[in-house]
């Protein structure tokens, strides 16, 4: 009798635990669904209906993503007074994203982030010519790269935090690249005020791949202000010098004693106008830093003293392109008034190195059938009072 009673108690406890776990999972799913709102955004010239997906965490932080280019159109972060403001550059009109997006504002970049020299590379004995859209070179996957594509977006119902799953299939030969490439990207907004971006891709033919995210940040929340007062630290002892068309020369140069030394935090504007050949070539910073360490690691921190905002970047990539907004030219209105002028935003694009398909000494960007490309980057926000 005692044994039967004991067994009944165990069964009852298991039922209660199971029910509670199911209720908790259901509650988490319900909260995540409530924290993802979908609304109409616009219609492209091709007739694609574009939606906007707004992710909100428990603190009130918001990230807005559209299914055109996987573009982040808005991202808010708190200042030292607890005020959340949009801190990513973007257009005021949907059609400016649809009609070229010349600055690649907020976009997913592929198939190959950054530049490939002379818009060609050789793979398994065959030479591929790709779109030439940056002088003699190919930039960010070509004119019709991933930043111009319609991405399928669905919400991930069983995720711990609000998460979007974006998928796009690039057909064999698109923009000159070999292989049918299927890409999946997850955008996750955590309750620690972090935006996590996870990339996966597979191919049916040997190809090259280098995915990244091209958001421009201005932690002041005022997009007519320059970013030269932001203090930056990069965990890298070397960077890649470039030639006149911004292709790496192949040299891996120590940053010590140069304007490229961000091993200790310093204002972006401190050395940006120094009499330096590399700065002249890039019109400022537009170079790849070779990151210290391997695996998932903290690679950069940016601090804006006036607002108190801090952005930390973590990634498992070997490099980061720090770009100081040198080609912003004031042709478009900002979301806070004024124009997107010279150096009013900066990018920290986590990536493999530029022109890797043509430079054997760089980490390989080749992807073969049966392999899975995987990468993750986190942008985490906090305040310093």
Coordinates of C-alpha atoms in Angstrom, one line a residue:
X1 CA 0.0 0.0 0.0
X2 CA 2.8 2.4 0.9
X3 CA 4.6 1.6 -2.4
X4 CA 1.4 2.4 -4.4
X5 CA 1.0 5.7 -2.5
X6 CA 4.6 6.6 -3.1
X7 CA 4.4 5.9 -6.8
X8 CA 1.2 7.9 -7.0
X9 CA 3.0 10.9 -5.4
X10 CA 5.9 10.6 -7.8
X11 CA 3.5 10.5 -10.8
X12 CA 1.6 13.5 -9.4
X13 CA 4.9 15.5 -9.0
X14 CA 6.0 14.6 -12.5
X15 CA 2.7 15.7 -13.9
X16 CA 2.9 19.0 -12.0
X17 CA 6.5 19.6 -13.1
X18 CA 5.6 18.7 -16.7
X19 CA 2.6 21.0 -16.7
X20 CA 4.5 23.8 -15.1
X21 CA 7.3 23.4 -17.7
X22 CA 4.8 23.4 -20.5
X23 CA 3.0 26.4 -19.0
X24 CA 6.4 28.2 -18.8
X25 CA 7.3 27.3 -22.3
X26 CA 3.9 28.5 -23.5
X27 CA 4.2 31.7 -21.5
X28 CA 7.7 32.3 -23.1
X29 CA 6.3 31.7 -26.6
X30 CA 3.4 33.9 -25.9
X31 CA 5.6 36.8 -24.6
X32 CA 8.0 36.4 -27.6
X33 CA 5.1 36.5 -30.0
X34 CA 3.7 39.6 -28.3
X35 CA 7.2 41.2 -28.5
X36 CA 7.3 40.9 -32.3
X37 CA 4.9 43.2 -34.2
X38 CA 4.5 43.1 -38.0
X39 CA 3.3 46.1 -40.0
X40 CA 3.3 47.2 -43.7
X41 CA 6.4 49.1 -44.7
X42 CA 6.2 49.7 -48.5
X43 CA 6.1 48.2 -52.0
X44 CA 9.2 47.9 -54.2
X45 CA 9.3 48.7 -57.9
X46 CA 9.0 44.9 -58.6
X47 CA 5.8 44.8 -56.6
X48 CA 7.1 43.0 -53.6
X49 CA 5.2 43.9 -50.4
X50 CA 7.7 44.8 -47.7
X51 CA 6.9 44.2 -44.1
X52 CA 8.5 45.7 -41.0
X53 CA 9.1 43.5 -38.0
X54 CA 9.5 45.2 -34.6
X55 CA 11.3 43.3 -31.8
X56 CA 10.9 44.6 -28.2
X57 CA 12.6 43.3 -25.1
X58 CA 11.5 43.6 -21.5
X59 CA 13.5 46.8 -21.0
X60 CA 11.8 48.6 -23.9
X61 CA 14.7 48.3 -26.4
X62 CA 13.4 47.9 -30.0
X63 CA 14.9 46.6 -33.2
X64 CA 13.1 47.1 -36.5
X65 CA 13.9 44.9 -39.5
X66 CA 12.4 44.8 -43.0
X67 CA 12.3 41.8 -45.4
X68 CA 14.0 43.8 -48.1
X69 CA 17.8 43.3 -47.7
X70 CA 17.3 42.1 -44.1
X71 CA 17.7 45.7 -43.3
X72 CA 17.8 47.0 -39.7
X73 CA 15.9 50.4 -40.1
X74 CA 16.0 51.3 -36.4
X75 CA 17.7 50.1 -33.2
X76 CA 17.3 51.8 -29.8
X77 CA 19.6 51.8 -26.9
X78 CA 19.5 53.5 -23.4
X79 CA 21.5 56.6 -22.5
X80 CA 22.8 57.3 -18.9
X81 CA 19.3 58.7 -18.0
X82 CA 17.6 55.6 -19.2
X83 CA 16.3 57.2 -22.3
X84 CA 16.0 54.8 -25.3
X85 CA 16.9 56.5 -28.7
X86 CA 17.4 55.2 -32.2
X87 CA 21.2 54.9 -32.8
X88 CA 21.5 53.5 -36.4
X89 CA 21.5 55.6 -39.5
X90 CA 18.8 55.1 -42.1
X91 CA 16.6 56.7 -44.7
X92 CA 13.4 58.6 -44.0
X93 CA 11.6 57.1 -47.0
X94 CA 11.2 53.4 -47.9
X95 CA 12.0 54.0 -51.5
X96 CA 15.5 55.1 -50.7
X97 CA 16.2 51.6 -49.3
X98 CA 14.6 50.0 -52.4
X99 CA 16.3 52.1 -55.0
X100 CA 19.9 51.2 -54.5
X101 CA 20.7 52.0 -50.9
X102 CA 24.1 53.5 -51.9
X103 CA 25.5 53.4 -48.3
X104 CA 24.2 49.9 -47.6
X105 CA 22.4 51.3 -44.5
X106 CA 21.5 48.5 -42.1
X107 CA 21.7 45.7 -44.7
X108 CA 22.7 42.1 -44.7
X109 CA 25.7 41.8 -47.0
X110 CA 26.5 38.9 -49.3
X111 CA 27.6 36.9 -51.0
X112 CA 30.9 38.5 -50.2
X113 CA 31.2 41.4 -47.8
X114 CA 33.9 43.9 -48.6
X115 CA 36.0 44.0 -51.8
X116 CA 37.3 41.4 -54.3
X117 CA 40.1 42.7 -56.5
X118 CA 39.4 43.2 -60.2
X119 CA 36.0 41.6 -59.7
X120 CA 37.3 38.0 -60.2
X121 CA 38.7 35.0 -58.5
X122 CA 39.8 31.5 -59.3
X123 CA 38.3 28.5 -57.6
X124 CA 39.2 24.8 -58.3
X125 CA 41.0 25.9 -61.5
X126 CA 38.1 28.0 -62.9
X127 CA 38.1 31.8 -63.0
X128 CA 34.8 33.5 -62.1
X129 CA 34.1 37.1 -63.1
X130 CA 31.7 38.9 -60.7
X131 CA 29.9 42.2 -60.8
X132 CA 32.3 45.2 -61.0
X133 CA 30.5 47.9 -59.0
X134 CA 33.4 49.7 -57.2
X135 CA 35.9 51.0 -59.7
X136 CA 37.8 47.9 -60.9
X137 CA 36.6 45.8 -58.0
X138 CA 33.5 44.1 -56.7
X139 CA 32.0 45.4 -53.4
X140 CA 29.6 43.8 -51.0
X141 CA 28.4 41.1 -53.4
X142 CA 27.8 43.3 -56.4
X143 CA 25.1 45.9 -57.4
X144 CA 22.4 43.3 -56.9
X145 CA 23.8 41.7 -53.7
X146 CA 21.9 40.4 -50.7
X147 CA 21.2 44.0 -49.7
X148 CA 18.7 44.3 -52.6
X149 CA 17.0 40.9 -52.1
X150 CA 13.6 39.9 -50.8
X151 CA 14.2 37.8 -47.7
X152 CA 11.6 35.4 -46.3
X153 CA 11.1 36.2 -42.6
X154 CA 9.3 34.1 -40.0
X155 CA 9.2 34.4 -36.2
X156 CA 10.9 31.6 -34.2
X157 CA 8.1 30.5 -31.8
X158 CA 10.1 28.4 -29.4
X159 CA 13.0 30.9 -28.9
X160 CA 13.9 32.2 -25.5
X161 CA 13.9 35.8 -26.7
X162 CA 12.2 37.5 -29.7
X163 CA 13.8 36.0 -32.8
X164 CA 13.4 36.4 -36.5
X165 CA 14.6 33.8 -39.0
X166 CA 15.5 35.2 -42.4
X167 CA 16.2 33.0 -45.4
X168 CA 17.3 33.6 -49.0
X169 CA 18.4 31.3 -51.7
X170 CA 20.9 32.7 -54.2
X171 CA 20.8 30.8 -57.5
X172 CA 23.9 29.4 -59.2
X173 CA 25.5 32.2 -61.2
X174 CA 23.8 35.1 -59.4
X175 CA 26.1 38.1 -59.7
X176 CA 28.7 35.7 -61.2
X177 CA 29.1 33.6 -58.1
X178 CA 29.1 29.8 -58.4
X179 CA 26.8 27.4 -56.6
X180 CA 23.2 27.6 -55.3
X181 CA 23.7 29.2 -51.9
X182 CA 21.0 28.9 -49.2
X183 CA 21.5 31.4 -46.4
X184 CA 19.7 31.7 -43.0
X185 CA 20.2 34.6 -40.6
X186 CA 18.7 34.8 -37.1
X187 CA 18.2 38.2 -35.4
X188 CA 17.6 37.8 -31.7
X189 CA 17.0 40.6 -29.2
X190 CA 17.9 39.6 -25.6
X191 CA 16.8 41.0 -22.3
X192 CA 20.5 42.1 -21.8
X193 CA 20.0 44.7 -24.5
X194 CA 22.0 42.7 -27.0
X195 CA 21.3 42.1 -30.7
X196 CA 22.6 38.6 -31.7
X197 CA 23.1 37.9 -35.4
X198 CA 23.7 34.2 -36.4
X199 CA 24.5 33.2 -39.9
X200 CA 24.4 29.8 -41.7
X201 CA 24.8 28.9 -45.3
X202 CA 25.1 25.8 -47.5
X203 CA 26.0 25.4 -51.2
X204 CA 25.7 22.7 -53.9
X205 CA 28.9 23.8 -55.6
X206 CA 32.2 25.1 -54.3
X207 CA 31.9 28.9 -53.8
X208 CA 33.2 31.8 -51.6
X209 CA 31.2 33.4 -48.9
X210 CA 31.7 36.3 -46.4
X211 CA 28.5 37.5 -44.8
X212 CA 28.2 40.6 -42.5
X213 CA 25.8 43.3 -41.3
X214 CA 26.2 46.9 -42.4
X215 CA 24.6 49.0 -39.8
X216 CA 26.0 52.5 -39.2
X217 CA 26.0 53.6 -35.6
X218 CA 25.9 57.0 -34.0
X219 CA 25.6 56.5 -30.2
X220 CA 24.6 60.2 -29.7
X221 CA 21.2 59.5 -31.1
X222 CA 21.6 62.7 -33.2
X223 CA 22.4 61.7 -36.8
X224 CA 23.6 65.2 -37.8
X225 CA 26.5 65.0 -35.3
X226 CA 29.8 63.4 -36.3
X227 CA 31.1 60.3 -34.6
X228 CA 34.6 61.7 -34.0
X229 CA 33.9 62.2 -30.3
X230 CA 33.1 58.4 -29.8
X231 CA 35.8 56.6 -28.0
X232 CA 36.8 53.3 -29.7
X233 CA 38.9 50.3 -28.6
X234 CA 39.7 47.4 -30.9
X235 CA 41.3 44.2 -29.7
X236 CA 43.7 43.9 -32.6
X237 CA 47.5 44.3 -32.9
X238 CA 47.6 44.3 -36.7
X239 CA 45.6 45.7 -39.6
X240 CA 45.6 45.3 -43.4
X241 CA 47.1 48.2 -45.4
X242 CA 45.4 48.8 -48.7
X243 CA 46.2 50.1 -52.2
X244 CA 44.6 53.0 -54.0
X245 CA 41.4 51.0 -54.7
X246 CA 41.2 49.9 -51.1
X247 CA 42.3 46.3 -51.8
X248 CA 44.7 44.8 -49.1
X249 CA 48.3 44.7 -50.2
X250 CA 48.8 41.4 -48.5
X251 CA 50.9 43.0 -45.7
X252 CA 49.8 42.5 -42.1
X253 CA 51.0 45.6 -40.3
X254 CA 51.4 46.2 -36.6
X255 CA 49.2 49.1 -35.4
X256 CA 51.6 50.1 -32.7
X257 CA 52.9 53.7 -33.2
X258 CA 50.4 54.4 -35.9
X259 CA 46.9 56.1 -36.2
X260 CA 45.5 52.6 -36.4
X261 CA 46.3 51.7 -32.8
X262 CA 43.1 51.3 -31.0
X263 CA 44.4 48.8 -28.5
X264 CA 43.6 51.4 -25.9
X265 CA 40.4 53.4 -26.1
X266 CA 40.7 56.7 -27.8
X267 CA 38.4 59.2 -29.6
X268 CA 37.9 58.2 -33.3
X269 CA 38.8 61.7 -34.3
X270 CA 42.1 61.8 -32.4
X271 CA 44.3 60.7 -35.3
X272 CA 41.8 60.5 -38.2
X273 CA 43.3 63.5 -39.9
X274 CA 46.9 62.5 -39.4
X275 CA 49.4 62.8 -42.2
X276 CA 49.3 59.1 -43.0
X277 CA 49.2 57.5 -46.4
X278 CA 46.7 54.8 -45.4
X279 CA 44.3 57.4 -44.0
X280 CA 44.5 59.4 -47.2
X281 CA 43.7 56.3 -49.3
X282 CA 40.6 55.5 -47.2
X283 CA 39.6 59.2 -46.6
X284 CA 39.8 58.1 -43.0
X285 CA 39.4 54.7 -41.5
X286 CA 38.1 52.0 -44.0
X287 CA 40.4 49.1 -43.1
X288 CA 40.3 45.5 -41.8
X289 CA 41.7 44.9 -38.4
X290 CA 43.1 41.4 -37.7
X291 CA 41.5 40.4 -34.4
X292 CA 43.4 38.9 -31.5
X293 CA 42.3 35.5 -30.3
X294 CA 40.0 32.9 -31.8
X295 CA 36.4 31.6 -31.2
X296 CA 33.7 33.8 -29.7
X297 CA 35.4 36.9 -28.2
X298 CA 34.9 40.6 -27.3
X299 CA 36.6 42.5 -30.1
X300 CA 35.6 46.1 -29.8
X301 CA 34.0 48.7 -27.5
X302 CA 32.6 52.1 -28.3
X303 CA 31.8 54.7 -25.7
X304 CA 30.0 58.0 -26.3
X305 CA 30.8 60.2 -23.3
X306 CA 27.9 62.7 -23.7
X307 CA 25.1 60.1 -23.7
X308 CA 27.0 57.5 -21.7
X309 CA 26.1 54.8 -24.2
X310 CA 28.4 51.9 -24.6
X311 CA 28.4 49.3 -27.5
X312 CA 30.4 46.1 -27.2
X313 CA 31.0 43.9 -30.2
X314 CA 31.6 40.1 -29.9
X315 CA 32.2 37.8 -32.8
X316 CA 33.9 34.5 -33.9
X317 CA 35.1 36.1 -37.1
X318 CA 38.9 36.7 -37.7
X319 CA 38.5 40.4 -38.8
X320 CA 36.5 43.5 -38.5
X321 CA 36.2 46.4 -41.0
X322 CA 36.1 49.7 -39.1
X323 CA 34.6 52.3 -41.4
X324 CA 34.3 55.9 -40.2
X325 CA 31.6 57.0 -42.7
X326 CA 34.0 58.8 -45.1
X327 CA 31.7 58.4 -48.1
X328 CA 28.6 59.8 -46.5
X329 CA 27.9 62.9 -48.6
X330 CA 24.8 64.7 -47.3
X331 CA 22.5 63.7 -50.2
X332 CA 19.8 62.2 -47.9
X333 CA 17.9 63.5 -44.9
X334 CA 18.5 61.9 -41.5
X335 CA 15.8 60.5 -39.2
X336 CA 16.5 63.3 -36.7
X337 CA 16.8 66.2 -39.1
X338 CA 19.7 67.5 -41.1
X339 CA 21.7 65.4 -43.6
X340 CA 23.7 62.2 -43.5
X341 CA 27.0 64.1 -43.8
X342 CA 30.7 63.1 -43.8
X343 CA 31.5 60.9 -40.7
X344 CA 28.1 61.0 -39.1
X345 CA 28.1 57.2 -38.6
X346 CA 30.6 54.4 -38.2
X347 CA 30.5 50.7 -39.0
X348 CA 32.1 47.7 -37.3
X349 CA 31.6 45.0 -39.9
X350 CA 32.7 41.6 -38.5
X351 CA 34.0 39.4 -41.3
X352 CA 36.7 37.4 -43.0
X353 CA 39.4 39.5 -44.8
X354 CA 38.7 41.5 -48.0
X355 CA 39.9 39.9 -51.2
X356 CA 40.6 36.5 -49.4
X357 CA 39.7 34.5 -52.6
X358 CA 42.7 36.1 -54.2
X359 CA 45.1 36.0 -51.3
X360 CA 46.3 32.6 -50.2
X361 CA 47.8 33.9 -46.9
X362 CA 44.4 35.0 -45.6
X363 CA 41.9 32.7 -43.9
X364 CA 40.0 30.8 -46.5
X365 CA 36.4 31.9 -47.4
X366 CA 35.7 28.8 -49.6
X367 CA 32.6 26.8 -48.9
X368 CA 32.1 23.3 -50.4
X369 CA 29.1 21.1 -50.7
X370 CA 28.4 19.2 -47.5
X371 CA 30.0 21.9 -45.4
X372 CA 28.0 24.5 -43.4
X373 CA 29.1 28.1 -43.1
X374 CA 28.4 29.4 -39.6
X375 CA 29.2 32.7 -37.9
X376 CA 27.8 34.8 -35.0
X377 CA 28.1 38.4 -34.0
X378 CA 26.7 40.2 -31.0
X379 CA 26.1 44.0 -30.5
X380 CA 25.6 44.6 -26.8
X381 CA 24.5 47.9 -25.3
X382 CA 25.0 49.3 -21.8
X383 CA 25.6 52.7 -20.1
X384 CA 28.6 54.2 -18.3
X385 CA 27.6 57.0 -16.0

